[in-house]
Amino acid sequence: MKRSDSSSGWWHGDVYPTSVETVSGTRWTALKLDTLNMGQCVTKCKNPSSTLGSKNGERESNKSHKRSSGHKEEHTSAGGKAAGDILVNGTKKAQDAAVEPSHLQGPAADAKKKEPGMGAEVSSLQRIEDLFRRYKDEREDAILEEGMERFCNDLCVDPTEFRVLVLAWKFQAATMCKFTRKEFFEGCKAINADSLEGICSRFPSLLNEAKQEDKFKDLYRFTFQFGLDSEEGQRSLHREIAIALWKLVFTQNKPLILDHWLDFLTENPSGIKGISRDTWNMFLNFTQVIGPDLSNYSEDEAWPSLFDTFVEWEMERRRKVEETKCIRSPGTESKDAGAQT
């Protein structure tokens, strides 16, 4: 039932589980199965002399001879791997398997790598959205005065305390008692917090940050803009608002001259109604350059005229204090002398 084709070096038969070929001195074995369904394969194996098997055997022989004479072998020799690539229940397996996720390249691979981080970011944004909606106004897409009060209460802070000013600074709020959607979202991301607990936990580090000289300067200048009523187009702070904000912004690093400066503004001998941006900014320089005794202050330097008035007022106040001390001192000595006699 087997015959030899000496020109090709192949052995053929009606049913053959293996075939042997020698090419360039290399011996290899590949499993060949007939392209029949399972029932025909079983019949053929039981009856090798059947005409069906014989005809198919010759057809396979002719095909094999043509491939051999053309020297175009496309057999797979990967360590017995060929058997799994040819037939399953009489049907050829698909050669192109699905690409593994780890083999993805280009944008698809990049997107897959980013999925865990992107999911966390989306989750955090959703929590910020939920927090914002809890306090936002029913008509306006912003947290207004009533919502701000509830927000501060839930944070266990007073709306007028320094921590709220620092939080508004990190949120870059344009107006007091108001957080727009953008300000709230950008602010929460800036301090890396998406919950009330997260915001509260950031307060200590935010307060420490505000102690740094460059950071405090930024906070100080922000405070002036924060105190303006942008809707009214204000360009200067009302005197009372300025006094309150100076007290607030210097909570952690109070200059020695501050109380006297605020007393001067409260007494208001100059009759001023507002504080300009230039005066506000220059006062920080004043506290850093001019000593508490004011001895190195010079009117010839480019200080705002209000500072000239303040220094004159303060020096006069100190002179009166000294006079009062001098007047009281002799009287006190006389009383002490009378008591001794």
GROMACS .gro file of N, CA, C and O in nm, residues 78-141:
model
  256
   78ALA      N    1   0.893   2.432   1.473
   78ALA     CA    2   0.916   2.491   1.605
   78ALA      C    3   0.887   2.390   1.714
   78ALA      O    4   0.789   2.397   1.785
   79GLY      N    5   0.973   2.292   1.730
   79GLY     CA    6   0.966   2.197   1.841
   79GLY      C    7   0.834   2.128   1.855
   79GLY      O    8   0.773   2.134   1.959
   80GLY      N    9   0.782   2.062   1.751
   80GLY     CA   10   0.657   1.989   1.760
   80GLY      C   11   0.536   2.077   1.759
   80GLY      O   12   0.428   2.036   1.796
   81LYS      N   13   0.549   2.197   1.717
   81LYS     CA   14   0.440   2.293   1.719
   81LYS      C   15   0.345   2.275   1.601
   81LYS      O   16   0.233   2.320   1.602
   82ALA      N   17   0.391   2.206   1.494
   82ALA     CA   18   0.312   2.196   1.372
   82ALA      C   19   0.181   2.124   1.393
   82ALA      O   20   0.081   2.156   1.332
   83ALA      N   21   0.181   2.024   1.481
   83ALA     CA   22   0.059   1.944   1.499
   83ALA      C   23  -0.057   2.027   1.548
   83ALA      O   24  -0.171   2.002   1.513
   84GLY      N   25  -0.029   2.127   1.626
   84GLY     CA   26  -0.136   2.210   1.679
   84GLY      C   27  -0.182   2.316   1.583
   84GLY      O   28  -0.279   2.385   1.608
   85ASP      N   29  -0.112   2.332   1.468
   85ASP     CA   30  -0.146   2.439   1.374
   85ASP      C   31  -0.230   2.392   1.256
   85ASP      O   32  -0.272   2.474   1.177
   86ILE      N   33  -0.254   2.260   1.240
   86ILE     CA   34  -0.312   2.213   1.114
   86ILE      C   35  -0.460   2.182   1.125
   86ILE      O   36  -0.542   2.250   1.065
   87LEU      N   37  -0.498   2.080   1.201
   87LEU     CA   38  -0.638   2.037   1.201
   87LEU      C   39  -0.697   2.028   1.340
   87LEU      O   40  -0.631   1.986   1.433
   88VAL      N   41  -0.817   2.070   1.353
   88VAL     CA   42  -0.898   2.046   1.472
   88VAL      C   43  -1.035   2.003   1.422
   88VAL      O   44  -1.107   2.082   1.364
   89ASN      N   45  -1.070   1.873   1.443
   89ASN     CA   46  -1.196   1.817   1.391
   89ASN      C   47  -1.210   1.841   1.241
   89ASN      O   48  -1.316   1.876   1.192
   90GLY      N   49  -1.100   1.829   1.168
   90GLY     CA   50  -1.108   1.842   1.023
   90GLY      C   51  -1.104   1.985   0.975
   90GLY      O   52  -1.118   2.010   0.857
   91THR      N   53  -1.086   2.083   1.063
   91THR     CA   54  -1.086   2.224   1.023
   91THR      C   55  -0.952   2.286   1.055
   91THR      O   56  -0.899   2.268   1.165
   92LYS      N   57  -0.894   2.360   0.963
   92LYS     CA   58  -0.763   2.423   0.982
   92LYS      C   59  -0.775   2.537   1.083
   92LYS      O   60  -0.865   2.617   1.078
   93LYS      N   61  -0.680   2.539   1.179
   93LYS     CA   62  -0.679   2.646   1.277
   93LYS      C   63  -0.644   2.779   1.212
   93LYS      O   64  -0.571   2.783   1.115
   94ALA      N   65  -0.695   2.887   1.270
   94ALA     CA   66  -0.660   3.021   1.219
   94ALA      C   67  -0.515   3.048   1.252
   94ALA      O   68  -0.470   3.026   1.363
   95GLN      N   69  -0.438   3.095   1.152
   95GLN     CA   70  -0.296   3.119   1.172
   95GLN      C   71  -0.270   3.249   1.245
   95GLN      O   72  -0.169   3.263   1.313
   96ASP      N   73  -0.360   3.342   1.227
   96ASP     CA   74  -0.341   3.474   1.290
   96ASP      C   75  -0.418   3.479   1.421
   96ASP      O   76  -0.537   3.502   1.420
   97ALA      N   77  -0.352   3.451   1.530
   97ALA     CA   78  -0.417   3.455   1.661
   97ALA      C   79  -0.438   3.599   1.704
   97ALA      O   80  -0.377   3.691   1.650
   98ALA      N   81  -0.527   3.616   1.799
   98ALA     CA   82  -0.554   3.751   1.849
   98ALA      C   83  -0.429   3.805   1.915
   98ALA      O   84  -0.359   3.735   1.986
   99VAL      N   85  -0.401   3.930   1.893
   99VAL     CA   86  -0.281   3.992   1.948
   99VAL      C   87  -0.297   4.009   2.097
   99VAL      O   88  -0.398   4.056   2.145
  100GLU      N   89  -0.194   3.968   2.172
  100GLU     CA   90  -0.200   3.982   2.316
  100GLU      C   91  -0.195   4.130   2.355
  100GLU      O   92  -0.127   4.208   2.291
  101PRO      N   93  -0.263   4.168   2.462
  101PRO     CA   94  -0.261   4.309   2.505
  101PRO      C   95  -0.120   4.360   2.528
  101PRO      O   96  -0.089   4.474   2.505
  102SER      N   97  -0.030   4.270   2.576
  102SER     CA   98   0.106   4.315   2.605
  102SER      C   99   0.184   4.346   2.479
  102SER      O  100   0.288   4.410   2.484
  103HIS      N  101   0.132   4.299   2.360
  103HIS     CA  102   0.202   4.325   2.234
  103HIS      C  103   0.150   4.449   2.164
  103HIS      O  104   0.195   4.481   2.055
  104LEU      N  105   0.049   4.515   2.224
  104LEU     CA  106  -0.005   4.634   2.161
  104LEU      C  107   0.100   4.742   2.154
  104LEU      O  108   0.181   4.759   2.245
  105GLN      N  109   0.098   4.816   2.045
  105GLN     CA  110   0.191   4.926   2.029
  105GLN      C  111   0.116   5.050   1.986
  105GLN      O  112   0.003   5.042   1.938
  106GLY      N  113   0.180   5.163   2.000
  106GLY     CA  114   0.120   5.289   1.955
  106GLY      C  115   0.018   5.343   2.054
  106GLY      O  116   0.019   5.312   2.172
  107PRO      N  117  -0.076   5.425   2.006
  107PRO     CA  118  -0.175   5.490   2.093
  107PRO      C  119  -0.257   5.393   2.175
  107PRO      O  120  -0.291   5.420   2.289
  108ALA      N  121  -0.291   5.278   2.116
  108ALA     CA  122  -0.373   5.181   2.190
  108ALA      C  123  -0.301   5.132   2.313
  108ALA      O  124  -0.359   5.119   2.421
  109ALA      N  125  -0.169   5.104   2.299
  109ALA     CA  126  -0.091   5.058   2.413
  109ALA      C  127  -0.079   5.167   2.518
  109ALA      O  128  -0.091   5.142   2.637
  110ASP      N  129  -0.054   5.289   2.473
  110ASP     CA  130  -0.041   5.401   2.567
  110ASP      C  131  -0.169   5.421   2.645
  110ASP      O  132  -0.167   5.446   2.766
  111ALA      N  133  -0.283   5.413   2.576
  111ALA     CA  134  -0.411   5.433   2.642
  111ALA      C  135  -0.434   5.326   2.747
  111ALA      O  136  -0.484   5.352   2.856
  112LYS      N  137  -0.394   5.199   2.714
  112LYS     CA  138  -0.416   5.089   2.807
  112LYS      C  139  -0.329   5.104   2.930
  112LYS      O  140  -0.369   5.073   3.041
  113LYS      N  141  -0.205   5.154   2.909
  113LYS     CA  142  -0.116   5.176   3.022
  113LYS      C  143  -0.170   5.283   3.115
  113LYS      O  144  -0.150   5.280   3.234
  114LYS      N  145  -0.240   5.382   3.061
  114LYS     CA  146  -0.288   5.494   3.139
  114LYS      C  147  -0.421   5.467   3.208
  114LYS      O  148  -0.466   5.545   3.288
  115GLU      N  149  -0.484   5.353   3.174
  115GLU     CA  150  -0.618   5.328   3.225
  115GLU      C  151  -0.627   5.333   3.377
  115GLU      O  152  -0.717   5.397   3.431
  116PRO      N  153  -0.534   5.270   3.455
  116PRO     CA  154  -0.548   5.276   3.601
  116PRO      C  155  -0.544   5.418   3.654
  116PRO      O  156  -0.627   5.459   3.733
  117GLY      N  157  -0.445   5.499   3.610
  117GLY     CA  158  -0.435   5.637   3.655
  117GLY      C  159  -0.554   5.720   3.612
  117GLY      O  160  -0.604   5.804   3.689
  118MET      N  161  -0.598   5.699   3.488
  118MET     CA  162  -0.712   5.774   3.438
  118MET      C  163  -0.837   5.743   3.519
  118MET      O  164  -0.918   5.831   3.550
  119GLY      N  165  -0.852   5.617   3.556
  119GLY     CA  166  -0.969   5.580   3.636
  119GLY      C  167  -0.969   5.648   3.771
  119GLY      O  168  -1.072   5.694   3.819
  120ALA      N  169  -0.850   5.656   3.834
  120ALA     CA  170  -0.840   5.722   3.964
  120ALA      C  171  -0.870   5.871   3.951
  120ALA      O  172  -0.935   5.930   4.037
  121GLU      N  173  -0.822   5.931   3.840
  121GLU     CA  174  -0.845   6.074   3.820
  121GLU      C  175  -0.993   6.102   3.800
  121GLU      O  176  -1.047   6.198   3.855
  122VAL      N  177  -1.059   6.018   3.721
  122VAL     CA  178  -1.202   6.036   3.697
  122VAL      C  179  -1.279   6.022   3.829
  122VAL      O  180  -1.371   6.098   3.857
  123SER      N  181  -1.239   5.925   3.909
  123SER     CA  182  -1.306   5.904   4.038
  123SER      C  183  -1.288   6.025   4.129
  123SER      O  184  -1.381   6.068   4.197
  124SER      N  185  -1.167   6.083   4.131
  124SER     CA  186  -1.141   6.200   4.214
  124SER      C  187  -1.223   6.320   4.165
  124SER      O  188  -1.279   6.394   4.246
  125LEU      N  189  -1.230   6.339   4.034
  125LEU     CA  190  -1.308   6.449   3.979
  125LEU      C  191  -1.456   6.434   4.013
  125LEU      O  192  -1.525   6.533   4.039
  126GLN      N  193  -1.504   6.311   4.016
  126GLN     CA  194  -1.643   6.288   4.052
  126GLN      C  195  -1.669   6.324   4.198
  126GLN      O  196  -1.773   6.381   4.231
  127ARG      N  197  -1.573   6.295   4.284
  127ARG     CA  198  -1.590   6.330   4.425
  127ARG      C  199  -1.588   6.482   4.444
  127ARG      O  200  -1.662   6.536   4.526
  128ILE      N  201  -1.503   6.551   4.366
  128ILE     CA  202  -1.501   6.697   4.373
  128ILE      C  203  -1.633   6.753   4.322
  128ILE      O  204  -1.688   6.848   4.379
  129GLU      N  205  -1.686   6.693   4.217
  129GLU     CA  206  -1.817   6.735   4.163
  129GLU      C  207  -1.926   6.718   4.268
  129GLU      O  208  -2.008   6.808   4.288
  130ASP      N  209  -1.925   6.605   4.336
  130ASP     CA  210  -2.026   6.581   4.440
  130ASP      C  211  -2.012   6.682   4.554
  130ASP      O  212  -2.113   6.730   4.607
  131LEU      N  213  -1.889   6.712   4.591
  131LEU     CA  214  -1.866   6.808   4.698
  131LEU      C  215  -1.912   6.948   4.657
  131LEU      O  216  -1.973   7.019   4.736
  132PHE      N  217  -1.884   6.985   4.534
  132PHE     CA  218  -1.924   7.116   4.484
  132PHE      C  219  -2.076   7.129   4.481
  132PHE      O  220  -2.133   7.231   4.522
  133ARG      N  221  -2.143   7.025   4.433
  133ARG     CA  222  -2.289   7.028   4.424
  133ARG      C  223  -2.355   7.037   4.562
  133ARG      O  224  -2.466   7.087   4.576
  134ARG      N  225  -2.286   6.989   4.663
  134ARG     CA  226  -2.342   6.993   4.798
  134ARG      C  227  -2.360   7.136   4.847
  134ARG      O  228  -2.450   7.164   4.927
  135TYR      N  229  -2.276   7.228   4.799
  135TYR     CA  230  -2.279   7.365   4.851
  135TYR      C  231  -2.314   7.470   4.746
  135TYR      O  232  -2.334   7.586   4.781
  136LYS      N  233  -2.324   7.431   4.621
  136LYS     CA  234  -2.350   7.529   4.516
  136LYS      C  235  -2.489   7.589   4.527
  136LYS      O  236  -2.581   7.528   4.584
  137ASP      N  237  -2.503   7.708   4.471
  137ASP     CA  238  -2.632   7.777   4.471
  137ASP      C  239  -2.729   7.707   4.376
  137ASP      O  240  -2.688   7.645   4.277
  138GLU      N  241  -2.857   7.715   4.406
  138GLU     CA  242  -2.956   7.648   4.322
  138GLU      C  243  -2.968   7.712   4.184
  138GLU      O  244  -2.997   7.643   4.086
  139ARG      N  245  -2.945   7.840   4.176
  139ARG     CA  246  -2.962   7.910   4.048
  139ARG      C  247  -2.830   7.937   3.977
  139ARG      O  248  -2.824   7.935   3.855
  140GLU      N  249  -2.727   7.965   4.053
  140GLU     CA  250  -2.598   7.999   3.992
  140GLU      C  251  -2.500   7.883   4.012
  140GLU      O  252  -2.499   7.819   4.117
  141ASP      N  253  -2.418   7.857   3.912
  141ASP     CA  254  -2.322   7.747   3.918
  141ASP      C  255  -2.198   7.791   3.996
  141ASP      O  256  -2.087   7.797   3.943
   0.00000   0.00000   0.00000
